[in-house]
mmCIF file of C-alpha atoms and ligand atoms in Angstrom:
data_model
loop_
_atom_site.group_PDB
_atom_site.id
_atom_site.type_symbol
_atom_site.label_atom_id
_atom_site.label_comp_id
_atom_site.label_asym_id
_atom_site.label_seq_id
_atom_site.Cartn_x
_atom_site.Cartn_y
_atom_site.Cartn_z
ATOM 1 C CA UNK A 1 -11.451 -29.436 9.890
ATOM 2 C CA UNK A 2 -10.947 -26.078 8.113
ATOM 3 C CA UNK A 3 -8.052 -24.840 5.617
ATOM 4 C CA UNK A 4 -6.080 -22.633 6.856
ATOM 5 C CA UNK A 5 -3.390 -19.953 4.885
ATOM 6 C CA UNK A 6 -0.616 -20.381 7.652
ATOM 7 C CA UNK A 7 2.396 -17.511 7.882
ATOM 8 C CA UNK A 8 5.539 -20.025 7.311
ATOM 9 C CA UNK A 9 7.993 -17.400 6.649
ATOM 10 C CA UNK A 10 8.758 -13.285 7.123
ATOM 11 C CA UNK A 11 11.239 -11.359 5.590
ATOM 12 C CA UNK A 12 12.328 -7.886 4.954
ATOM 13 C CA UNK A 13 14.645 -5.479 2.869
ATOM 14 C CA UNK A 14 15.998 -2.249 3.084
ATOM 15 C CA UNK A 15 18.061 -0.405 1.025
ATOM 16 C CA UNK A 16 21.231 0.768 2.035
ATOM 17 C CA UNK A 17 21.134 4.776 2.002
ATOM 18 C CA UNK A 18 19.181 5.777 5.462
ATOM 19 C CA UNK A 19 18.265 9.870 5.515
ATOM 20 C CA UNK A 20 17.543 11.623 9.123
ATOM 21 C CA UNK A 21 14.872 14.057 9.313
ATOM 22 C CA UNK A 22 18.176 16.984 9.315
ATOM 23 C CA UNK A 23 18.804 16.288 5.639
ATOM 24 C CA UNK A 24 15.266 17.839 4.734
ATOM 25 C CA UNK A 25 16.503 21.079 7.019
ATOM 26 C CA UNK A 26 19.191 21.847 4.191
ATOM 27 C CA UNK A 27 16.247 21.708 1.407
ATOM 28 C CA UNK A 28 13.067 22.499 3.416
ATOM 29 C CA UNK A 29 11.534 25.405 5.577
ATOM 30 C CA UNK A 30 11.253 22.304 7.923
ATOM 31 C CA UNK A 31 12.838 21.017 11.079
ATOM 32 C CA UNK A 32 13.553 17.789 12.657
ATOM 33 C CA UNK A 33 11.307 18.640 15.911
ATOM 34 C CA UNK A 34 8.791 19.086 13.640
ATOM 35 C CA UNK A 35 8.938 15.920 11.498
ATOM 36 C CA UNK A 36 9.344 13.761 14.942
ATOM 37 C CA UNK A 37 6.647 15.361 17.232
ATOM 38 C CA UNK A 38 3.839 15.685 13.987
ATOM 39 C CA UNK A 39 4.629 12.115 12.695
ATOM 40 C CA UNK A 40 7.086 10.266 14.595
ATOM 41 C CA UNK A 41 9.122 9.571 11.676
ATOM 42 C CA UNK A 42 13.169 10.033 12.489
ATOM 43 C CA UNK A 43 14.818 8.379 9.625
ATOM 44 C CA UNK A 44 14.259 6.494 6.101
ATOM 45 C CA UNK A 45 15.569 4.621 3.513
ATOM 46 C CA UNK A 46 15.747 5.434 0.312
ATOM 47 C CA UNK A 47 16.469 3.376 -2.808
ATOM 48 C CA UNK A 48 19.920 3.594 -4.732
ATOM 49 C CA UNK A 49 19.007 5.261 -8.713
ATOM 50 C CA UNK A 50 19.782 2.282 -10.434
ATOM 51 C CA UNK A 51 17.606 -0.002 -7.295
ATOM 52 C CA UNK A 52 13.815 -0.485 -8.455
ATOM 53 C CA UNK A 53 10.513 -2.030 -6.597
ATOM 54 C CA UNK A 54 11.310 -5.582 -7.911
ATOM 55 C CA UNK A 55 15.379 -5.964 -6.801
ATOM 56 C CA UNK A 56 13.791 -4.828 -2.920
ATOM 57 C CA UNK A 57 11.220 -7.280 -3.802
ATOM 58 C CA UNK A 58 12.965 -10.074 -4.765
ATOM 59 C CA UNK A 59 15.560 -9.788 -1.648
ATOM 60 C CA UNK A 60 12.864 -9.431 0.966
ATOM 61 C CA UNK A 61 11.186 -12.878 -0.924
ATOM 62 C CA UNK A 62 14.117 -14.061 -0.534
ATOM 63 C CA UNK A 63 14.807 -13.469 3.208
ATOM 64 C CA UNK A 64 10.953 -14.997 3.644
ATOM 65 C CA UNK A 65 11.958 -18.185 2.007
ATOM 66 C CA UNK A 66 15.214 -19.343 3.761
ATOM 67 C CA UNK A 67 12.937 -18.153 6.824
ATOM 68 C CA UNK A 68 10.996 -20.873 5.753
ATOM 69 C CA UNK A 69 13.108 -23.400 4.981
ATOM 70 C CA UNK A 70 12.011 -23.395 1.403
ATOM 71 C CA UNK A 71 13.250 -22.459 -2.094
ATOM 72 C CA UNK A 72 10.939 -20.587 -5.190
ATOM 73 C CA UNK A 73 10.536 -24.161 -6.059
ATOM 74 C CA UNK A 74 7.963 -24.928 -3.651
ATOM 75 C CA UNK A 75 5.890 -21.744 -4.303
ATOM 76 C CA UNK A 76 3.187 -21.873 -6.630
ATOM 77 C CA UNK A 77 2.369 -17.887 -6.895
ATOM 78 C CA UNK A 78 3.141 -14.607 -6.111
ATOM 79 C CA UNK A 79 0.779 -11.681 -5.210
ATOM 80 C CA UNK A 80 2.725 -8.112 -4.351
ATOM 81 C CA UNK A 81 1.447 -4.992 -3.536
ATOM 82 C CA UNK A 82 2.965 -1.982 -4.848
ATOM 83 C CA UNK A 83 2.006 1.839 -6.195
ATOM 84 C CA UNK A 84 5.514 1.999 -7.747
ATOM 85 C CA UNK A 85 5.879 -0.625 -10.215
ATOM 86 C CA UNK A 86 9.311 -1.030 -12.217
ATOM 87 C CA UNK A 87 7.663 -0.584 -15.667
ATOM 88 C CA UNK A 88 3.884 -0.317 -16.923
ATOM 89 C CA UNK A 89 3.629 -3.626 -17.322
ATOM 90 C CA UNK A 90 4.961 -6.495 -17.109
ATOM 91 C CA UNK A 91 4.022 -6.794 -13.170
ATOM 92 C CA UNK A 92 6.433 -6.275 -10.595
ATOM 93 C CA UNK A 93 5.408 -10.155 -9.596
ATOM 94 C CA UNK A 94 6.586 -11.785 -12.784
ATOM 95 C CA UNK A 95 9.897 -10.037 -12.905
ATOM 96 C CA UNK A 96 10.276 -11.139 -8.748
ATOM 97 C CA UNK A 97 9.112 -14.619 -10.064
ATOM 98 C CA UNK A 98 11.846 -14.897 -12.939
ATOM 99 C CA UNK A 99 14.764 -12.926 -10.443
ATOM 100 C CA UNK A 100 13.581 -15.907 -8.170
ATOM 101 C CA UNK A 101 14.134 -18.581 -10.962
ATOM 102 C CA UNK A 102 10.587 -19.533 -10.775
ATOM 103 C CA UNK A 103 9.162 -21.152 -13.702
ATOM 104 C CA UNK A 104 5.736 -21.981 -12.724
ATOM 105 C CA UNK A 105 2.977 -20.674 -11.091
ATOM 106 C CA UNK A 106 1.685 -17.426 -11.364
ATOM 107 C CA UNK A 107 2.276 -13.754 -10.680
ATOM 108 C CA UNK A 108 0.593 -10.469 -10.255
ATOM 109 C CA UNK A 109 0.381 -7.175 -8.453
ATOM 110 C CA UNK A 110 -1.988 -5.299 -6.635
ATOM 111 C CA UNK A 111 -2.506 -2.043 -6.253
ATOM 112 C CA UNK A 112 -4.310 -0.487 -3.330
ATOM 113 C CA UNK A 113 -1.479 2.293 -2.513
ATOM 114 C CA UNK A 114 -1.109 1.843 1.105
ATOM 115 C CA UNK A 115 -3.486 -0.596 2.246
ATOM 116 C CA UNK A 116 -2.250 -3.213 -0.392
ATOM 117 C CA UNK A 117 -0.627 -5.432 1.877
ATOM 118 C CA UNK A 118 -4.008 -6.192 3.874
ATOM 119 C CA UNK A 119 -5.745 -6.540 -0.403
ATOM 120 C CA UNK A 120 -2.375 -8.825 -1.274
ATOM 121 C CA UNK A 121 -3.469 -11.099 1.917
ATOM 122 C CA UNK A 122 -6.597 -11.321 1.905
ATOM 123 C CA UNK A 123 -6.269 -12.008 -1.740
ATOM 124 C CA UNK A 124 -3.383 -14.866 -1.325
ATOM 125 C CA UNK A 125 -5.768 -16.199 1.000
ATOM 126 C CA UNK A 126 -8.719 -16.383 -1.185
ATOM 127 C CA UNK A 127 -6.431 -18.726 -3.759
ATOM 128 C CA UNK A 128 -5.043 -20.413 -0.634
ATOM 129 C CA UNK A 129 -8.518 -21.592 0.771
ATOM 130 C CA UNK A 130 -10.271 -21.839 -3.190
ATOM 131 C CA UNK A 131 -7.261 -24.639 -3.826
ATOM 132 C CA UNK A 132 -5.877 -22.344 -6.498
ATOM 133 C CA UNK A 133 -2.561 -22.528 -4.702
ATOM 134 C CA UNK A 134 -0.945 -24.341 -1.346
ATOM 135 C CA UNK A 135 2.067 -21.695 -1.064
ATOM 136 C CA UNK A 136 2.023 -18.012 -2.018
ATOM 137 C CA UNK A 137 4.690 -15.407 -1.101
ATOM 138 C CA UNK A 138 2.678 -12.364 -0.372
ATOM 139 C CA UNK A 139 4.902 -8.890 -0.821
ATOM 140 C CA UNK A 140 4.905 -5.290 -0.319
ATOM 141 C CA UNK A 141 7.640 -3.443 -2.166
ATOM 142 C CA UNK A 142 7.623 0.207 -2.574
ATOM 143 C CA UNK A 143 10.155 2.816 -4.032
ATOM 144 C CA UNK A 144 7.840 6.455 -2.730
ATOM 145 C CA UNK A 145 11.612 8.226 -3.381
ATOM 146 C CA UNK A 146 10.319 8.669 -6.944
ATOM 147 C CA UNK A 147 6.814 9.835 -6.511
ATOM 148 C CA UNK A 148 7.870 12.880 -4.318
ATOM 149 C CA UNK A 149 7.356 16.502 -4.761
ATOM 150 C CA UNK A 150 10.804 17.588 -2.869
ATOM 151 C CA UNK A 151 9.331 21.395 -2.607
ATOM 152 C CA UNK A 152 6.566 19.934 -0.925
ATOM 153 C CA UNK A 153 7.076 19.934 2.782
ATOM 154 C CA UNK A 154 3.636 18.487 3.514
ATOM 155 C CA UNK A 155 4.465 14.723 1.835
ATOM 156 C CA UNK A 156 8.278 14.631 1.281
ATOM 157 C CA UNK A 157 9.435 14.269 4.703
ATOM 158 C CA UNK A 158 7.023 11.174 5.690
ATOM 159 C CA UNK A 159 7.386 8.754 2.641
ATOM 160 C CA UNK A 160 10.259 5.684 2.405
ATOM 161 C CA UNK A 161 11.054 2.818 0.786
ATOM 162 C CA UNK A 162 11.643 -0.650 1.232
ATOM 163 C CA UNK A 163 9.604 -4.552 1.059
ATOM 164 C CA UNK A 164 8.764 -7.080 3.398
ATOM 165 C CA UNK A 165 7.289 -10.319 2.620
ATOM 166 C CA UNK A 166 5.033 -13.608 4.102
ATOM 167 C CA UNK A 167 5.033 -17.161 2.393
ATOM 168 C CA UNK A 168 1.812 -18.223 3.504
ATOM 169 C CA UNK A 169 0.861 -21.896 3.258
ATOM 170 C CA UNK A 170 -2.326 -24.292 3.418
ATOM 171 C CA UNK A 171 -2.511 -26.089 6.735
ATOM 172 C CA UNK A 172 -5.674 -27.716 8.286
ATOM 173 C CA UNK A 173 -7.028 -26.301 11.444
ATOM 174 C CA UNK A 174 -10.173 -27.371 13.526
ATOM 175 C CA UNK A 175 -12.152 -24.411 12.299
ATOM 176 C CA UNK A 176 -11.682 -22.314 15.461
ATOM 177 C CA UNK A 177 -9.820 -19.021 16.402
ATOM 178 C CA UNK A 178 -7.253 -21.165 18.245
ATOM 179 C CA UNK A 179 -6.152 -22.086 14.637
ATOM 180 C CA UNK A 180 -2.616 -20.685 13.374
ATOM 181 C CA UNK A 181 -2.966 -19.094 9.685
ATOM 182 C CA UNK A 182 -5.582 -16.138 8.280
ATOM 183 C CA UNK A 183 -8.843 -16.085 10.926
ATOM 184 C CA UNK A 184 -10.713 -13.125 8.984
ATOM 185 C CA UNK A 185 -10.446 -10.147 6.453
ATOM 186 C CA UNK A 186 -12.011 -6.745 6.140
ATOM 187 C CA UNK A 187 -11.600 -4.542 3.130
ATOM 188 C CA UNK A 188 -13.301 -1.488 2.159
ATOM 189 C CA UNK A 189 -12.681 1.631 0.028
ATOM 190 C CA UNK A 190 -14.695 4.687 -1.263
ATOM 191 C CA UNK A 191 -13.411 6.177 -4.346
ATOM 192 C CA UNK A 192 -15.397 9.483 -3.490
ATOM 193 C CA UNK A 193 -12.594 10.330 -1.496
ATOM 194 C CA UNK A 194 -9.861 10.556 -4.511
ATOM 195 C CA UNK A 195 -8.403 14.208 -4.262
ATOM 196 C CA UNK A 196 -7.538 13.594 -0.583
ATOM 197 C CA UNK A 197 -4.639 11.382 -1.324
ATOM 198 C CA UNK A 198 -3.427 10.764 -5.319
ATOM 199 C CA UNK A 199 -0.436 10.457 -7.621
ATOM 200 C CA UNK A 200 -1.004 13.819 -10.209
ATOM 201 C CA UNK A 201 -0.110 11.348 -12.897
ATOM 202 C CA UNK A 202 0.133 7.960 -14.295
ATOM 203 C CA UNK A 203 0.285 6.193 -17.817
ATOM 204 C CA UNK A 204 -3.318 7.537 -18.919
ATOM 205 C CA UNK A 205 -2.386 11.042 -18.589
ATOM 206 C CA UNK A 206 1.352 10.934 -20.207
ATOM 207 C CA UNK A 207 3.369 11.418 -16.645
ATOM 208 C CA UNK A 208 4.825 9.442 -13.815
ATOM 209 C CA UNK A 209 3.418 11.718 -11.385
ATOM 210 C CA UNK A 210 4.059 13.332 -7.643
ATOM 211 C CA UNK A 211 2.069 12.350 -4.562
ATOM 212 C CA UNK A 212 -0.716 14.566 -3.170
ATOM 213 C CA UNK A 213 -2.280 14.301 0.320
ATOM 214 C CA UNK A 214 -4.371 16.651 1.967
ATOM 215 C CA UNK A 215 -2.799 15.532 5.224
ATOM 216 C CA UNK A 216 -5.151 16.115 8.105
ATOM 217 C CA UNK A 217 -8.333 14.864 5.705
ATOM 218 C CA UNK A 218 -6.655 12.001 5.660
ATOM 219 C CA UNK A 219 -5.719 11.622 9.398
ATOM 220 C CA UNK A 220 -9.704 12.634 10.524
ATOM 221 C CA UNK A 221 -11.181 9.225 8.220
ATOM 222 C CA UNK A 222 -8.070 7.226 9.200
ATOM 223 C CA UNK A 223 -8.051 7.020 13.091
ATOM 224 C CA UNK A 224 -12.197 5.811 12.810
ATOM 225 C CA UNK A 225 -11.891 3.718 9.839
ATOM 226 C CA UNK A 226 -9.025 1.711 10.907
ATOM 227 C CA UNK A 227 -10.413 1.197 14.477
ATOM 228 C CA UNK A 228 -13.996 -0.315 12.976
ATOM 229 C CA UNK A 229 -11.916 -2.726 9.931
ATOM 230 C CA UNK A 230 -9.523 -3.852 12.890
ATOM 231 C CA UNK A 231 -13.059 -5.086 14.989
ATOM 232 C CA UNK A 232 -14.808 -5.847 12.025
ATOM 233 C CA UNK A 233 -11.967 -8.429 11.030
ATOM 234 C CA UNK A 234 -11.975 -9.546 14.958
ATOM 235 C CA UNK A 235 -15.457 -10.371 15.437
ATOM 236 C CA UNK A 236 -15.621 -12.264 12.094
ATOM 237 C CA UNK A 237 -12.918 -14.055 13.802
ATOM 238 C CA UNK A 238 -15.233 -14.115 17.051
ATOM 239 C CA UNK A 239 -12.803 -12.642 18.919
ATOM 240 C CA UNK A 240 -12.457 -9.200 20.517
ATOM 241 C CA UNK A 241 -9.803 -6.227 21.239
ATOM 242 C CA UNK A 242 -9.363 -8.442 24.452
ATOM 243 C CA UNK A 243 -7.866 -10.918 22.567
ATOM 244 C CA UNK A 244 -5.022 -9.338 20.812
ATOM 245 C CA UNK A 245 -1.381 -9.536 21.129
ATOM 246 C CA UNK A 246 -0.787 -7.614 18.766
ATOM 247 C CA UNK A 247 -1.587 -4.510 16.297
ATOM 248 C CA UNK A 248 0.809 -4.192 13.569
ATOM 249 C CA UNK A 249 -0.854 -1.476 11.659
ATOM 250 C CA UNK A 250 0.299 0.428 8.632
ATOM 251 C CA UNK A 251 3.376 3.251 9.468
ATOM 252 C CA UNK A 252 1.853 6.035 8.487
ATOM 253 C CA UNK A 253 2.014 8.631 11.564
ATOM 254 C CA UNK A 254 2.535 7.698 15.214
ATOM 255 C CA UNK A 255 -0.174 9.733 16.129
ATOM 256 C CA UNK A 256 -2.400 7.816 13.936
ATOM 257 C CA UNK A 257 -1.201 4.497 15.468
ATOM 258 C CA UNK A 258 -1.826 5.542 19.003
ATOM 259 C CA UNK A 259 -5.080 6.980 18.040
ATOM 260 C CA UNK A 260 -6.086 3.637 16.437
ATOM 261 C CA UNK A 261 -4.973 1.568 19.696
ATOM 262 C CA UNK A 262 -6.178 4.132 22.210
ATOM 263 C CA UNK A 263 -10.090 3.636 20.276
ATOM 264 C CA UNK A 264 -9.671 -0.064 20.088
ATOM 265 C CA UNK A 265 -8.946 0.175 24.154
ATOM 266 C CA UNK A 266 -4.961 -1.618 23.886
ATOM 267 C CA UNK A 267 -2.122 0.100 25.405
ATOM 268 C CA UNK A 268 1.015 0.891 23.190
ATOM 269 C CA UNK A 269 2.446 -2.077 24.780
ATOM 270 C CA UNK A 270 0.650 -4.157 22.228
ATOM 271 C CA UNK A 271 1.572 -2.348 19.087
ATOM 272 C CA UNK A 272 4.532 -2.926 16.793
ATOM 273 C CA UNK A 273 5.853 0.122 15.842
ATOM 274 C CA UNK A 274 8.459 0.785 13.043
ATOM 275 C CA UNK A 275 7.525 3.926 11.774
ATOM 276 C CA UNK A 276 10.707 5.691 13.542
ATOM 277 C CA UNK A 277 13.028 4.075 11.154
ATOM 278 C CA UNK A 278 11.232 3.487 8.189
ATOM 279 C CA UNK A 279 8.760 6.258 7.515
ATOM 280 C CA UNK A 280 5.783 5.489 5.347
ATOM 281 C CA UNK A 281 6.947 2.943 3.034
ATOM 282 C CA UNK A 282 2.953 2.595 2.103
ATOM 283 C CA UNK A 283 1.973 -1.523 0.956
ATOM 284 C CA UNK A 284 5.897 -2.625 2.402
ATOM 285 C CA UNK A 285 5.253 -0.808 5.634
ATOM 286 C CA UNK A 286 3.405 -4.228 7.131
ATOM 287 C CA UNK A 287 5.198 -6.627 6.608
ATOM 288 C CA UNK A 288 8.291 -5.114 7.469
ATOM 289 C CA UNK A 289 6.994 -4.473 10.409
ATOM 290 C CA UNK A 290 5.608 -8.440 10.838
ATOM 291 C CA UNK A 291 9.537 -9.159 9.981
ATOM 292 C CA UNK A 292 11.230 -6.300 12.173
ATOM 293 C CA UNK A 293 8.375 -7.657 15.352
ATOM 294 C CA UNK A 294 9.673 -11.244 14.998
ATOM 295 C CA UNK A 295 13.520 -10.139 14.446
ATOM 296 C CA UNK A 296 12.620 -8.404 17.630
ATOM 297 C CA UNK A 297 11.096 -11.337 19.522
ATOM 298 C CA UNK A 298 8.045 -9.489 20.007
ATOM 299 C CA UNK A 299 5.952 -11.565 18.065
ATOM 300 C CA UNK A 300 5.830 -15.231 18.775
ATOM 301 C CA UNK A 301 4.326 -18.732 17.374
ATOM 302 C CA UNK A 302 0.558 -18.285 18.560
ATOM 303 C CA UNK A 303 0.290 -14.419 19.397
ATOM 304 C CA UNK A 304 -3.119 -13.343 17.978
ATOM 305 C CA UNK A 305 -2.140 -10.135 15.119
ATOM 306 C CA UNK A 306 -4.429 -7.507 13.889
ATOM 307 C CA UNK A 307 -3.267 -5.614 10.599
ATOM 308 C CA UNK A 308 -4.756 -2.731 9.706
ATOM 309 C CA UNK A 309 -4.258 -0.554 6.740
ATOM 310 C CA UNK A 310 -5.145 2.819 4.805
ATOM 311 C CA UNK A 311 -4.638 4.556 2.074
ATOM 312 C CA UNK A 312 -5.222 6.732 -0.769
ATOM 313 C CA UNK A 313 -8.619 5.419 -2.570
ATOM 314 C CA UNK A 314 -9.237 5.844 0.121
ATOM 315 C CA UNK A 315 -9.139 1.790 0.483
ATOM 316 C CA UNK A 316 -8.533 0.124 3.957
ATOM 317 C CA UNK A 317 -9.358 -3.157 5.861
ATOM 318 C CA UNK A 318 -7.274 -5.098 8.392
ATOM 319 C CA UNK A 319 -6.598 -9.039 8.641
ATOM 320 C CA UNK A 320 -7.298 -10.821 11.784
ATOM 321 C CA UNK A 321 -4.139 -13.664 11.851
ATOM 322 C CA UNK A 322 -2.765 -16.035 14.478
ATOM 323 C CA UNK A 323 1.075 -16.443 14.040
HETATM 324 N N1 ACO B 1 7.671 21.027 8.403
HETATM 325 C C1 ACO B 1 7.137 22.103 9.011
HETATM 326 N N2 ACO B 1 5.856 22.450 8.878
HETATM 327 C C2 ACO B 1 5.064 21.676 8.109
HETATM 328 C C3 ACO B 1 5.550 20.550 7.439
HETATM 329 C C4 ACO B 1 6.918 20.236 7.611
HETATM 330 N N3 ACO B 1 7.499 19.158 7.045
HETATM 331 N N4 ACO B 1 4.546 19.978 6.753
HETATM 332 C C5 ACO B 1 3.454 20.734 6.977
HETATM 333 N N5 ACO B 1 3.771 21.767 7.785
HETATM 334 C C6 ACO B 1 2.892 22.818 8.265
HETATM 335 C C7 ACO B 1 1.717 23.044 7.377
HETATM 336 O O1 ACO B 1 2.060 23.885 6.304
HETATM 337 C C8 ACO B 1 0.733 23.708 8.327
HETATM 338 O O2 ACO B 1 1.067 25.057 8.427
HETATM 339 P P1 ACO B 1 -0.089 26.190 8.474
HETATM 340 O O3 ACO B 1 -0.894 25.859 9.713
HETATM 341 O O4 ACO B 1 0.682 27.444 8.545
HETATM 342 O O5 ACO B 1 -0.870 26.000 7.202
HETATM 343 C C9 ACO B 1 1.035 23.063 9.660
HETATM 344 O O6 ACO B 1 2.330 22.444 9.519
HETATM 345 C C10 ACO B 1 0.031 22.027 10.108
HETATM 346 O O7 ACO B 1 -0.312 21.189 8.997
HETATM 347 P P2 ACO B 1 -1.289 19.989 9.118
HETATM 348 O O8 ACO B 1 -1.339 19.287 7.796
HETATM 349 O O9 ACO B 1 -2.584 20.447 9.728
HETATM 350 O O10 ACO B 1 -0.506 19.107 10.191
HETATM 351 P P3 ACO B 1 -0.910 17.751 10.847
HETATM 352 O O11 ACO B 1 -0.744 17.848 12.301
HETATM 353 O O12 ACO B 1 -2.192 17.209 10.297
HETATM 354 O O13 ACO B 1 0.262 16.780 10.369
HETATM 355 C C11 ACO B 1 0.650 15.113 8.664
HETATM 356 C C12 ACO B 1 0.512 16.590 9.010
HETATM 357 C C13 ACO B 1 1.895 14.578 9.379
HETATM 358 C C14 ACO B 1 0.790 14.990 7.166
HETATM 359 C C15 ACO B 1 -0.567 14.344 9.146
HETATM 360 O O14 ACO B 1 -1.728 14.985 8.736
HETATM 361 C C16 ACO B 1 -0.633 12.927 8.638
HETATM 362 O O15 ACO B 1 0.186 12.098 8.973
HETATM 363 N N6 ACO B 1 -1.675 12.595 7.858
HETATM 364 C C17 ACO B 1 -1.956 11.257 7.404
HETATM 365 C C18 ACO B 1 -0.946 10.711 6.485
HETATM 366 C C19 ACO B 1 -1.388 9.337 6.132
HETATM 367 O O16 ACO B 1 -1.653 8.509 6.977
HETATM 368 N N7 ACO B 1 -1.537 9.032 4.865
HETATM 369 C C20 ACO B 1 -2.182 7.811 4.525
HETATM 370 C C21 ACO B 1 -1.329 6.813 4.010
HETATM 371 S S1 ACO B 1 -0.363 7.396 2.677
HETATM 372 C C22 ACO B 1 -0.752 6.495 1.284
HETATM 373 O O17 ACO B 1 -1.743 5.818 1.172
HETATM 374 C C23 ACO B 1 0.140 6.705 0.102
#
């Protein structure tokens, strides 16, 4: 017998205002051709003024939960990933725990820009397995609209926002990779790589800050790095490519994604793909997609997932998971 951290719940939010690729042809020295063929991205949404990290949060938790069957009651802690925190502090978790009228347990972010939804599991794992905690809702939230530079073609066009969430639960399995719940975990960064993808800002330095990506740096350590955590995470697992249902990879770039599947050796067929619709909504991108793949009925009680995951850090990894 082994413990197991068990996916008992998905859920995902949106907010309301949805902006096609022709809006940024008013602004820009862009075009929609462009924006679809380089990244596959046709539309995203984009948060109301007054609508921060935490009230996307908090409504994608709560989709999760009634997908469970279960109220904040039965949770015992919270772990979300987000670059774009409401305030400094307090964490984006404790204000999601007290909109959720949860008062117990513990709360906390973490921050690993885009690849914080494969750091948030594997971490909500760690307290699932160590007995810290039996159920944990595991979030990505993100609100990118604010950390834009709208001059700058190059970024402004492939960022959204929105959250997804998990509740994942401790279950015992036999110990094998026929068991439901969290198989294996990679992670992995290299903070050499900073200036290729960064916020110009942040509380140290007295500003909030605009994104900056050197683009096609990013794409050259992304396609390799996200193929090796994917099999890395698999063969802990002791399982292969062969295996696999599913990739639901970060929504970065469609190009990326196909890359990724094409060196892992999986036709399209197996990928879950979102990236259309929501752009790069960085640590929510995942599990939105985990929520948008079951809405869809592509992903099903037993299918074998791969997530994998990069961003600026650079930090990446991937979770090997059986639905
Ligand atoms: N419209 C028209 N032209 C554009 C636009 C635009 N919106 N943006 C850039 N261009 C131009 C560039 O200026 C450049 O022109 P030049 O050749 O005259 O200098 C040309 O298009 C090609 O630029 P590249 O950057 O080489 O284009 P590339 O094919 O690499 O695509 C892209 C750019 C879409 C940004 C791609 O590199 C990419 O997706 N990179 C990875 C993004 C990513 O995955 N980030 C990681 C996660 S994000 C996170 O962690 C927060």
């Amino acid at each position: 017998m082994a413990g197991r951290s068990v996916v008992v719940g998905v859920g995902h939010y949106l907010p309301k205002r949805v902006v096609p690729n022709s809006e940024f042809e008013k602004t820009l020295d862009t075009t929609d051709e462009w924006i679809r063929t380089r990244s596959g991205i046709e539309r995203r949404h984009f948060a109301a003024d007054d609508e921060t990290t935490s009230d996307l949060a908090a409504k994608a938790a709560e989709a999760a939960l009634a997908d469970a069957g279960l109220t904040a009651d039965d949770i015992d802690a919270i772990v979300l990933a987000t670059s774009t925190a409401d305030l400094t502090f307090p964490s984006a978790a404790t204000m999601v725990q007290a909109r959720l009228g949860m008062n117990r347990g513990f709360a906390f972010d973490v921050q690993a820009v885009c690849a914080g939804f494969v750091y948030a599991l594997s971490n909500a794992n760690a307290l699932v397995l160590s007995g810290q905690a039996r159920r944990v809702l595991v979030i990505g939230a993100e609100t990118f609209s604010r950390i834009m530079d709208w001059t700058d073609r190059s970024t402004c066009v492939l960022f959204g926002d929105g959250a997804g969430a998990l509740v994942l639960e401790g279950q015992e399995g036999q110990g094998t990779s026929d068991d439901r719940g969290i198989l294996a975990t990679d992670l992995n960064s290299d903070g050499r790589y900073k200036d290729l993808l960064y916020v110009d800002g942040g509380v140290s330095t007295q500003s909030t800050g605009h994104l900056r990506m050197q683009g096609n740096q990013v794409f050259r350590h992304a396609v390799e790095k996200l193929a090796k955590t994917a099999e890395v995470a698999l063969e802990r697992a002791g399982l292969t490519t062969d295996d696999v249902d599913w990739i639901v990879p970060h929504q970065a770039n469609i190009r990326i994604i196909q890359g990724t599947a094409r060196k892992m050796g999986l036709p399209m067929d197996n990928v879950v793909v979102t990236v259309q619709d929501h752009g790069n909504t960085s640590a929510a991108s995942i599990p939105l997609a985990l929520s948008v793949g079951k809405q869809s009925g592509q992903i099903k009680q037993g299918d074998l997932i791969v997530t994998e995951a990069i961003g600026g850090g650079l930090a990446w990894g991937a979770v090997a998971l059986r639905w």
